Short mmCIF file of N, CA, C and O in Angstrom, two decimals:
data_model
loop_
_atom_site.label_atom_id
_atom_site.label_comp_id
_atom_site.label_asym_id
_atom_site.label_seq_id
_atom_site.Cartn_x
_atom_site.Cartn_y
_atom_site.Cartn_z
N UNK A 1392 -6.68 -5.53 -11.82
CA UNK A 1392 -6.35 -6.16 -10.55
C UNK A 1392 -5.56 -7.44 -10.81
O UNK A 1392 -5.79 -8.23 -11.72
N UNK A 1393 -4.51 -7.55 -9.81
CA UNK A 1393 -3.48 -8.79 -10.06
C UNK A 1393 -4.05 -9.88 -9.06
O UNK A 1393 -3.61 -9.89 -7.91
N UNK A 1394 -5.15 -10.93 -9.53
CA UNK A 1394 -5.48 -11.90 -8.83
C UNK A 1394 -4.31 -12.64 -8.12
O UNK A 1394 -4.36 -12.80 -6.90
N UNK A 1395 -3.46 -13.00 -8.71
CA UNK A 1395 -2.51 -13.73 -7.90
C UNK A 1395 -1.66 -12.90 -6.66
O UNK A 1395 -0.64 -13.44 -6.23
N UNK A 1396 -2.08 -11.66 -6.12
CA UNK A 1396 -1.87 -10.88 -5.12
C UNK A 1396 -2.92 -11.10 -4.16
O UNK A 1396 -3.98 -10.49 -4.28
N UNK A 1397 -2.75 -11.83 -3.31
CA UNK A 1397 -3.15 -11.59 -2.14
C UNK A 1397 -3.62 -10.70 -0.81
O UNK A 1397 -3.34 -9.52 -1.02
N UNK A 1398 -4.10 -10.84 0.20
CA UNK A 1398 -4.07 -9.43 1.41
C UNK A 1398 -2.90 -9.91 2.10
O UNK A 1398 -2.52 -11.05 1.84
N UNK A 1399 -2.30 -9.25 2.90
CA UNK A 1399 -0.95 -9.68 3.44
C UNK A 1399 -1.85 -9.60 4.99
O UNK A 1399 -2.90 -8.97 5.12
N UNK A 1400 -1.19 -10.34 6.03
CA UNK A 1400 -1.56 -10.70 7.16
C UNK A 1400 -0.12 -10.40 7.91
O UNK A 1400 0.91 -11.01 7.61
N UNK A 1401 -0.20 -9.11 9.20
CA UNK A 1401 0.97 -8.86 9.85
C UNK A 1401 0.48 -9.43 11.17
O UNK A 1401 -0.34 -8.84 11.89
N UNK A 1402 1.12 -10.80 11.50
CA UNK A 1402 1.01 -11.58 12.45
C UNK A 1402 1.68 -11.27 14.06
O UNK A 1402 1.77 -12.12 14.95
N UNK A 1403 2.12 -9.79 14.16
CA UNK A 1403 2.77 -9.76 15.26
C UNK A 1403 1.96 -8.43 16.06
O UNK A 1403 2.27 -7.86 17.11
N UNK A 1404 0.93 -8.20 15.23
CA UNK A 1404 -0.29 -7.09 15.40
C UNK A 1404 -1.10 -7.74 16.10
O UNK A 1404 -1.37 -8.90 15.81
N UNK A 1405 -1.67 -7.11 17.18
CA UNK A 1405 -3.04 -7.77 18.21
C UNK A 1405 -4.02 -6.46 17.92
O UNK A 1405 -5.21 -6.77 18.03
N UNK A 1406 -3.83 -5.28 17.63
CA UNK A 1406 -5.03 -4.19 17.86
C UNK A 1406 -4.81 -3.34 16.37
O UNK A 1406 -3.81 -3.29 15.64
N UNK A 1407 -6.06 -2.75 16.24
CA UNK A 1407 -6.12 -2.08 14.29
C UNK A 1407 -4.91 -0.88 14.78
O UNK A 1407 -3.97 -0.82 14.00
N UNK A 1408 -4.83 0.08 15.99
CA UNK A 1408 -3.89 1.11 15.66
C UNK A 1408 -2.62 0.63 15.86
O UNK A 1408 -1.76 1.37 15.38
N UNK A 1409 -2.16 -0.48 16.48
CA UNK A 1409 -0.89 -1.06 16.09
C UNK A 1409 -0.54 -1.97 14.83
O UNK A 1409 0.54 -2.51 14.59
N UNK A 1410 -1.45 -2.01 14.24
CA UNK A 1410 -1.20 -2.69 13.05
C UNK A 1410 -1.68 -1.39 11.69
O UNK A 1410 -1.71 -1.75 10.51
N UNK A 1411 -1.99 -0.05 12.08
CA UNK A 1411 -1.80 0.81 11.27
C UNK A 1411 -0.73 1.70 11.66
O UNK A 1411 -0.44 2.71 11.00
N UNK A 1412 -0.16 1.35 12.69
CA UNK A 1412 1.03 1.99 12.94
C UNK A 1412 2.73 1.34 12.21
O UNK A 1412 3.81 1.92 12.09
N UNK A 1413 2.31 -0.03 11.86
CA UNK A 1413 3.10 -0.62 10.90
C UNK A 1413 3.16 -0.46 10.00
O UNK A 1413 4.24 -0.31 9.43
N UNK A 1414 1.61 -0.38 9.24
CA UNK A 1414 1.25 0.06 8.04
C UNK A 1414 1.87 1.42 7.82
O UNK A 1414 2.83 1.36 7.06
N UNK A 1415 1.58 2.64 8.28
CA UNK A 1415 2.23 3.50 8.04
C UNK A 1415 3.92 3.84 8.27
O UNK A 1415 4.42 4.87 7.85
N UNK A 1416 4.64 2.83 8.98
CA UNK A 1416 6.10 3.05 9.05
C UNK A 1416 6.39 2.05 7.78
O UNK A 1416 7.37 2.37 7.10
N UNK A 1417 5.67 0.86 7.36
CA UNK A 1417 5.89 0.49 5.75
C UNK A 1417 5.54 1.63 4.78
O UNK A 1417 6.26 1.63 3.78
N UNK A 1418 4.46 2.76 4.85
CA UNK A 1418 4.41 3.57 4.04
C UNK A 1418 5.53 4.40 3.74
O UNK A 1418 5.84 4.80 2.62
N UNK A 1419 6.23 4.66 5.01
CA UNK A 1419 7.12 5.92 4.93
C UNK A 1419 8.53 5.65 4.34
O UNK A 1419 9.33 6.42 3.83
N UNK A 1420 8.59 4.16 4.60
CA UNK A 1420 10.07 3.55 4.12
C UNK A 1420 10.21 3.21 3.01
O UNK A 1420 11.35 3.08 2.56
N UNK A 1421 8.84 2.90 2.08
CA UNK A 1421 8.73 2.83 1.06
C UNK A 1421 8.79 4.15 0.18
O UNK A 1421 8.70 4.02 -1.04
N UNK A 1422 8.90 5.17 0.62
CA UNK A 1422 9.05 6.96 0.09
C UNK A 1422 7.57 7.23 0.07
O UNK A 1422 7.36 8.44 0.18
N UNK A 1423 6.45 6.49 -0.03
CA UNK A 1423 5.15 7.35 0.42
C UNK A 1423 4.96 8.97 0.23
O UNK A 1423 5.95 9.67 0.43
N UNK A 1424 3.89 9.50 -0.09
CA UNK A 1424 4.12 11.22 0.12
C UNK A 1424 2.61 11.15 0.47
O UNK A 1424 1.92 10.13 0.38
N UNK A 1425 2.19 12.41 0.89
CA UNK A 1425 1.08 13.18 2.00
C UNK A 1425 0.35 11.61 2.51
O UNK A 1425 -0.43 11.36 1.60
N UNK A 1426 0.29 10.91 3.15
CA UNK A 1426 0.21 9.95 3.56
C UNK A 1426 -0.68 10.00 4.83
O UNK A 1426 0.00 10.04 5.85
N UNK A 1427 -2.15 10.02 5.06
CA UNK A 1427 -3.04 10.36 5.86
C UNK A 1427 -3.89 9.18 5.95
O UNK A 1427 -4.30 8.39 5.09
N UNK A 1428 -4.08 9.30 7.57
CA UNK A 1428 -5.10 7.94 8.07
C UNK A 1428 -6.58 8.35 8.64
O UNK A 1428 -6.74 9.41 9.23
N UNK A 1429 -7.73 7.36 8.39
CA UNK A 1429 -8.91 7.86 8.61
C UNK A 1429 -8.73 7.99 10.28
O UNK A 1429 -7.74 7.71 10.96
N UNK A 1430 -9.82 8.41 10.62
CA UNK A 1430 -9.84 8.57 12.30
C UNK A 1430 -10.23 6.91 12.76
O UNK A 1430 -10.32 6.96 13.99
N UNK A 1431 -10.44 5.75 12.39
CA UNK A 1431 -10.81 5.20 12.89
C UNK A 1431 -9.66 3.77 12.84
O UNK A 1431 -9.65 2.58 13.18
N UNK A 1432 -8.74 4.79 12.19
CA UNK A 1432 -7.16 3.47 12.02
C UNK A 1432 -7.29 2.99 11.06
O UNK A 1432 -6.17 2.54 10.81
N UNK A 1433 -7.95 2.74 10.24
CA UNK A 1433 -8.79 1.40 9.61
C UNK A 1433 -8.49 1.90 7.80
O UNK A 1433 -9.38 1.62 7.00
N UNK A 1434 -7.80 2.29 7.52
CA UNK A 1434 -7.50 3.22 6.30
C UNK A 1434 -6.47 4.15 5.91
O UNK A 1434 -6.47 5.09 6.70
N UNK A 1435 -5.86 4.24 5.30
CA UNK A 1435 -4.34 4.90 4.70
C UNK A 1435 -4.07 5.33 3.54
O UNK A 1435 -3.86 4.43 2.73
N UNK A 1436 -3.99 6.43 3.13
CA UNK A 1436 -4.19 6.46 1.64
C UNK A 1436 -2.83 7.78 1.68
O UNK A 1436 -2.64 8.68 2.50
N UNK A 1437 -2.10 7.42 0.48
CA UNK A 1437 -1.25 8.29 -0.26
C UNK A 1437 -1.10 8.19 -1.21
O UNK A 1437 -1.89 7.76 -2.04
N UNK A 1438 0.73 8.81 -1.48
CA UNK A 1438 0.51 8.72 -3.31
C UNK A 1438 2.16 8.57 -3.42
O UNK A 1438 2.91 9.01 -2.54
N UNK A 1439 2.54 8.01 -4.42
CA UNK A 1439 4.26 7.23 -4.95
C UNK A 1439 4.10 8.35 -5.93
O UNK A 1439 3.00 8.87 -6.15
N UNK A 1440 5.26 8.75 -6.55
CA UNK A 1440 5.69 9.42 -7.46
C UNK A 1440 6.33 8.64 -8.18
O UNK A 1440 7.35 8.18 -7.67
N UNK A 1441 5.93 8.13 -9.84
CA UNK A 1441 7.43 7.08 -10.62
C UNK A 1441 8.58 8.30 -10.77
O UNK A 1441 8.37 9.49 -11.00
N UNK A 1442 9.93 7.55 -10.56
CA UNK A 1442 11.21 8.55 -10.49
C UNK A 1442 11.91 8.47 -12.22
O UNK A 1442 13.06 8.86 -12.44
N UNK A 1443 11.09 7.97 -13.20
CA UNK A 1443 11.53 8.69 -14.31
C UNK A 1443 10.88 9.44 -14.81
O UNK A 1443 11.55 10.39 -15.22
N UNK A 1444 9.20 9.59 -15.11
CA UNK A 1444 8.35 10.29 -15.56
C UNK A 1444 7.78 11.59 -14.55
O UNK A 1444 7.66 12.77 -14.88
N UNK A 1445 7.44 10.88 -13.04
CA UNK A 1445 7.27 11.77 -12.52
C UNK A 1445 5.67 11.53 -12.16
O UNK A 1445 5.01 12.13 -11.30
N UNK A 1446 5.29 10.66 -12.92
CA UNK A 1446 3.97 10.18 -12.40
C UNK A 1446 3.00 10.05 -11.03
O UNK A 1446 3.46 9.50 -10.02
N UNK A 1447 1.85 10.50 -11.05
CA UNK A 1447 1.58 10.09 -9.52
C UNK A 1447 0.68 9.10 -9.43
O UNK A 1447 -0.17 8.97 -10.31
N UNK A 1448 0.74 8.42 -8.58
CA UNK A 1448 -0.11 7.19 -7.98
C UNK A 1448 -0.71 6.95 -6.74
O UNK A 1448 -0.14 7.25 -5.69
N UNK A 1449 -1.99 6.37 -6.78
CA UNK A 1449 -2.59 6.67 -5.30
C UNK A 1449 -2.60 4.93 -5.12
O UNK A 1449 -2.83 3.92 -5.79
N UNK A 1450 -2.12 5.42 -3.49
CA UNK A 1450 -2.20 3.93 -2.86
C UNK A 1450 -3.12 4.13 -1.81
O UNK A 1450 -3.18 5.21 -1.21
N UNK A 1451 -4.07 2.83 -1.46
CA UNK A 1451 -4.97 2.96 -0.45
C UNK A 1451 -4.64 1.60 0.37
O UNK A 1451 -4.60 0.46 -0.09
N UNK A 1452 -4.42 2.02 1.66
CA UNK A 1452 -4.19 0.42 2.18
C UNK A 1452 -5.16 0.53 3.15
O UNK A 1452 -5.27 1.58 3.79
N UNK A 1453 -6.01 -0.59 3.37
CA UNK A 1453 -7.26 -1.24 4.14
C UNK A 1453 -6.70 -2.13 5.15
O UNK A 1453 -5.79 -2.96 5.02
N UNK A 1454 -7.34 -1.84 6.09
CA UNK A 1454 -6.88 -3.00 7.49
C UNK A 1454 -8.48 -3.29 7.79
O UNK A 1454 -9.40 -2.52 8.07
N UNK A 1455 -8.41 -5.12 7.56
CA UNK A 1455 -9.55 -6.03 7.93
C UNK A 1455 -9.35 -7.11 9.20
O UNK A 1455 -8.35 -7.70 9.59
N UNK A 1456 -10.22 -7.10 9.49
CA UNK A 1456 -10.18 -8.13 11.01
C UNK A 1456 -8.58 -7.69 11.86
O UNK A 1456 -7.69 -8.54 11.85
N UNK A 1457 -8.42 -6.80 12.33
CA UNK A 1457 -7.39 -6.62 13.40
C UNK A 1457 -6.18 -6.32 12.36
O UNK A 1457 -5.70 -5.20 12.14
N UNK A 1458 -5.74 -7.71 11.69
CA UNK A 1458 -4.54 -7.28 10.89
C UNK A 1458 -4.10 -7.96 9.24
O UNK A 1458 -3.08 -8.46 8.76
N UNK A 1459 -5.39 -7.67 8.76
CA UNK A 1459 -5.26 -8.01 7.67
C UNK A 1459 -5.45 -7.23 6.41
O UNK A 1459 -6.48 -6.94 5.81
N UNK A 1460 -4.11 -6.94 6.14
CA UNK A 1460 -3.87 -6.14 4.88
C UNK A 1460 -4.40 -6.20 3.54
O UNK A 1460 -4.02 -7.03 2.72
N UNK A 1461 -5.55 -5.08 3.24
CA UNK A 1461 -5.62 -5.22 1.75
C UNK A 1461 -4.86 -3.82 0.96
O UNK A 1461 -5.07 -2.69 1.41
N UNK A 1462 -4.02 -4.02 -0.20
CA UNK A 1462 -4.00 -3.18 -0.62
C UNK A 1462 -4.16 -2.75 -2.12
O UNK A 1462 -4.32 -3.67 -2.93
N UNK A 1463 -4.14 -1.39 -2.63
CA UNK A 1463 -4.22 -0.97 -3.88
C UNK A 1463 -3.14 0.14 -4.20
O UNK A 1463 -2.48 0.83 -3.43
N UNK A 1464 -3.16 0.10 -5.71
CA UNK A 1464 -2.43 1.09 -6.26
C UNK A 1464 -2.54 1.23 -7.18
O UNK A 1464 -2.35 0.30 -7.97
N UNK A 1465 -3.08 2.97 -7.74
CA UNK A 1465 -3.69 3.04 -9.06
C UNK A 1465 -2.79 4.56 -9.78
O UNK A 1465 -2.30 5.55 -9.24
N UNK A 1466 -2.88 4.16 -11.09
CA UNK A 1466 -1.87 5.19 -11.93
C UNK A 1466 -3.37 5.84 -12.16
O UNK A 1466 -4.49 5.36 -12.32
N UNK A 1467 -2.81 7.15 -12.09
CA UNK A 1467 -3.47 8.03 -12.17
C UNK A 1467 -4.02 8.35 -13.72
O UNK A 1467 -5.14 8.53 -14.18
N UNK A 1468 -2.49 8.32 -14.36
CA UNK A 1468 -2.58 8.25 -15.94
C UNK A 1468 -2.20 7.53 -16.58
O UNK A 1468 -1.24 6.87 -16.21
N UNK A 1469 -3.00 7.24 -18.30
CA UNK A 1469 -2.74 5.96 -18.83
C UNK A 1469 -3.30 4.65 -18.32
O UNK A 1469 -3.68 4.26 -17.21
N UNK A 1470 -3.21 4.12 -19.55
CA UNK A 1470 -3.90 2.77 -20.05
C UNK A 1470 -3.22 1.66 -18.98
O UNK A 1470 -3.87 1.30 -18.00
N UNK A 1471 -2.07 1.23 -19.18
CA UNK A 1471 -1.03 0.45 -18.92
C UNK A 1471 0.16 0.76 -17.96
O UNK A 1471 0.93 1.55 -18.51
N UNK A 1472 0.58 0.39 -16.64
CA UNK A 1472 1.63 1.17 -15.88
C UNK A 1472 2.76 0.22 -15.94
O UNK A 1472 3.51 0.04 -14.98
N UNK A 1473 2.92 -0.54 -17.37
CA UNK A 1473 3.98 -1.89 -16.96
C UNK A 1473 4.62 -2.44 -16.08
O UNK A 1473 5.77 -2.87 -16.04
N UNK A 1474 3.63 -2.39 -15.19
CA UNK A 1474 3.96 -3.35 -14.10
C UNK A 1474 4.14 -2.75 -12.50
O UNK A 1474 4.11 -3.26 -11.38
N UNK A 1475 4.39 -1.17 -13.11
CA UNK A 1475 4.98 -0.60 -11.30
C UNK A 1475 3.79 -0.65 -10.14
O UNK A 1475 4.12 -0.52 -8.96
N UNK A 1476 2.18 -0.86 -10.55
CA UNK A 1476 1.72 -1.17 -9.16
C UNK A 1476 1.55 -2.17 -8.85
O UNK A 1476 1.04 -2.32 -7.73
N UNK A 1477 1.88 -3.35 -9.67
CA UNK A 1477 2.05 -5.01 -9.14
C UNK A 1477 3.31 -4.87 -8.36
O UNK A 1477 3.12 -5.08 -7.16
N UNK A 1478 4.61 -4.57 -8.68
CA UNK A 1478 5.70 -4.14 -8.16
C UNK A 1478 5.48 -3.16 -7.11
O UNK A 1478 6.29 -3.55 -6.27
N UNK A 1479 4.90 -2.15 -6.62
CA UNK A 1479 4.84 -1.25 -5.47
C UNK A 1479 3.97 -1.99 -4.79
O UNK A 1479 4.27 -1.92 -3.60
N UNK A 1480 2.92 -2.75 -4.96
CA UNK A 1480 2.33 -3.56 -3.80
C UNK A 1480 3.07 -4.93 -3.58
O UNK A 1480 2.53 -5.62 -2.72
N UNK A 1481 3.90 -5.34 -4.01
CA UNK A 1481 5.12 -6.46 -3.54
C UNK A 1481 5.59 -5.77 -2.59
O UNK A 1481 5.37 -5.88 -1.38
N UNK A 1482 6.34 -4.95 -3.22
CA UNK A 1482 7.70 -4.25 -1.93
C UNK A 1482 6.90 -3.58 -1.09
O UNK A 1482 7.74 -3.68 -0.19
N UNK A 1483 5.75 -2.80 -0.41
CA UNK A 1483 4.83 -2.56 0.62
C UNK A 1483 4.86 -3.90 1.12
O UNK A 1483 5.42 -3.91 2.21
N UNK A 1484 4.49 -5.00 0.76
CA UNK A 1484 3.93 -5.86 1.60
C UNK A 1484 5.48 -6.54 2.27
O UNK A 1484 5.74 -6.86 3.42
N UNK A 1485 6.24 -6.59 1.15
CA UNK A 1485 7.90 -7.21 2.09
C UNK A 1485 7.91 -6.46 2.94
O UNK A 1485 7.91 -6.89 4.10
N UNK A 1486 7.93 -4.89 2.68
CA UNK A 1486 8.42 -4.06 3.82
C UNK A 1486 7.76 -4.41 4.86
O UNK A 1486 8.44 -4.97 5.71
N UNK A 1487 6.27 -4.22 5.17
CA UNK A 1487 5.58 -4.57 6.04
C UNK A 1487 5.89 -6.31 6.88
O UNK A 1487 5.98 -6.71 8.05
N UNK A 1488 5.93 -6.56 6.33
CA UNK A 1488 6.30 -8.26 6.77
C UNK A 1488 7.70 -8.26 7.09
O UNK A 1488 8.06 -9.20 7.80
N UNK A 1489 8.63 -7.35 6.71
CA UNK A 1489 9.94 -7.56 7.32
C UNK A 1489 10.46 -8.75 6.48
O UNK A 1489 10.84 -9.78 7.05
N UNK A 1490 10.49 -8.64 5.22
CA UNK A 1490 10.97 -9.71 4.27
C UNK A 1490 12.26 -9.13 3.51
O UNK A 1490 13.22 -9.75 3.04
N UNK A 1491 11.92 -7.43 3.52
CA UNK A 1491 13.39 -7.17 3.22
C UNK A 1491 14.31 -6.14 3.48
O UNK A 1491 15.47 -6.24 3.09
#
């Protein structure tokens, strides 16, 4: 876990299914694949493919108090992913925040 990562907070969200409805249009723009939400909004889980190896990775994103983003991302295989899920939970959270 990358302590210096934070939960991201989408400040223009008032209710959990509009603020998992962000969450998931950040999933999809980010290339996301089978990308499914619990019934209660409150949960999101898919999976990134790396585009040289081919690797898969599961991402789980958590929505706390109305609109506060936690997320994860775990290599499926191997010790070490040099760096791509510190890097895939950056660019989720720009996307989401509209940073880029």
């Amino acid at each position: 876990m990358h302590a210096s990562l934070k939960p991201c907070v989408v400040k223009s969200s008032s209710s959990v299914p509009d603020t998992m409805a962000l969450v998931k249009a950040a999933a999809t723009k980010c290339g996301f694949s089978k990308i499914s939400v619990n019934d209660d909004s409150t949960l999101l889980q898919c999976i990134d493919t790396t585009k040289l190896v081919k690797f898969v990775d599961d991402i789980v994103v958590e929505i706390r108090n109305t609109n506060e983003i936690h997320i994860r991302s775990k290599s499926r295989l191997g010790a070490y992913d040099f760096g791509a899920n510190r890097k895939r939970i950056e660019r989720f959270q720009s996307v989401l925040t509209g940073s880029s």
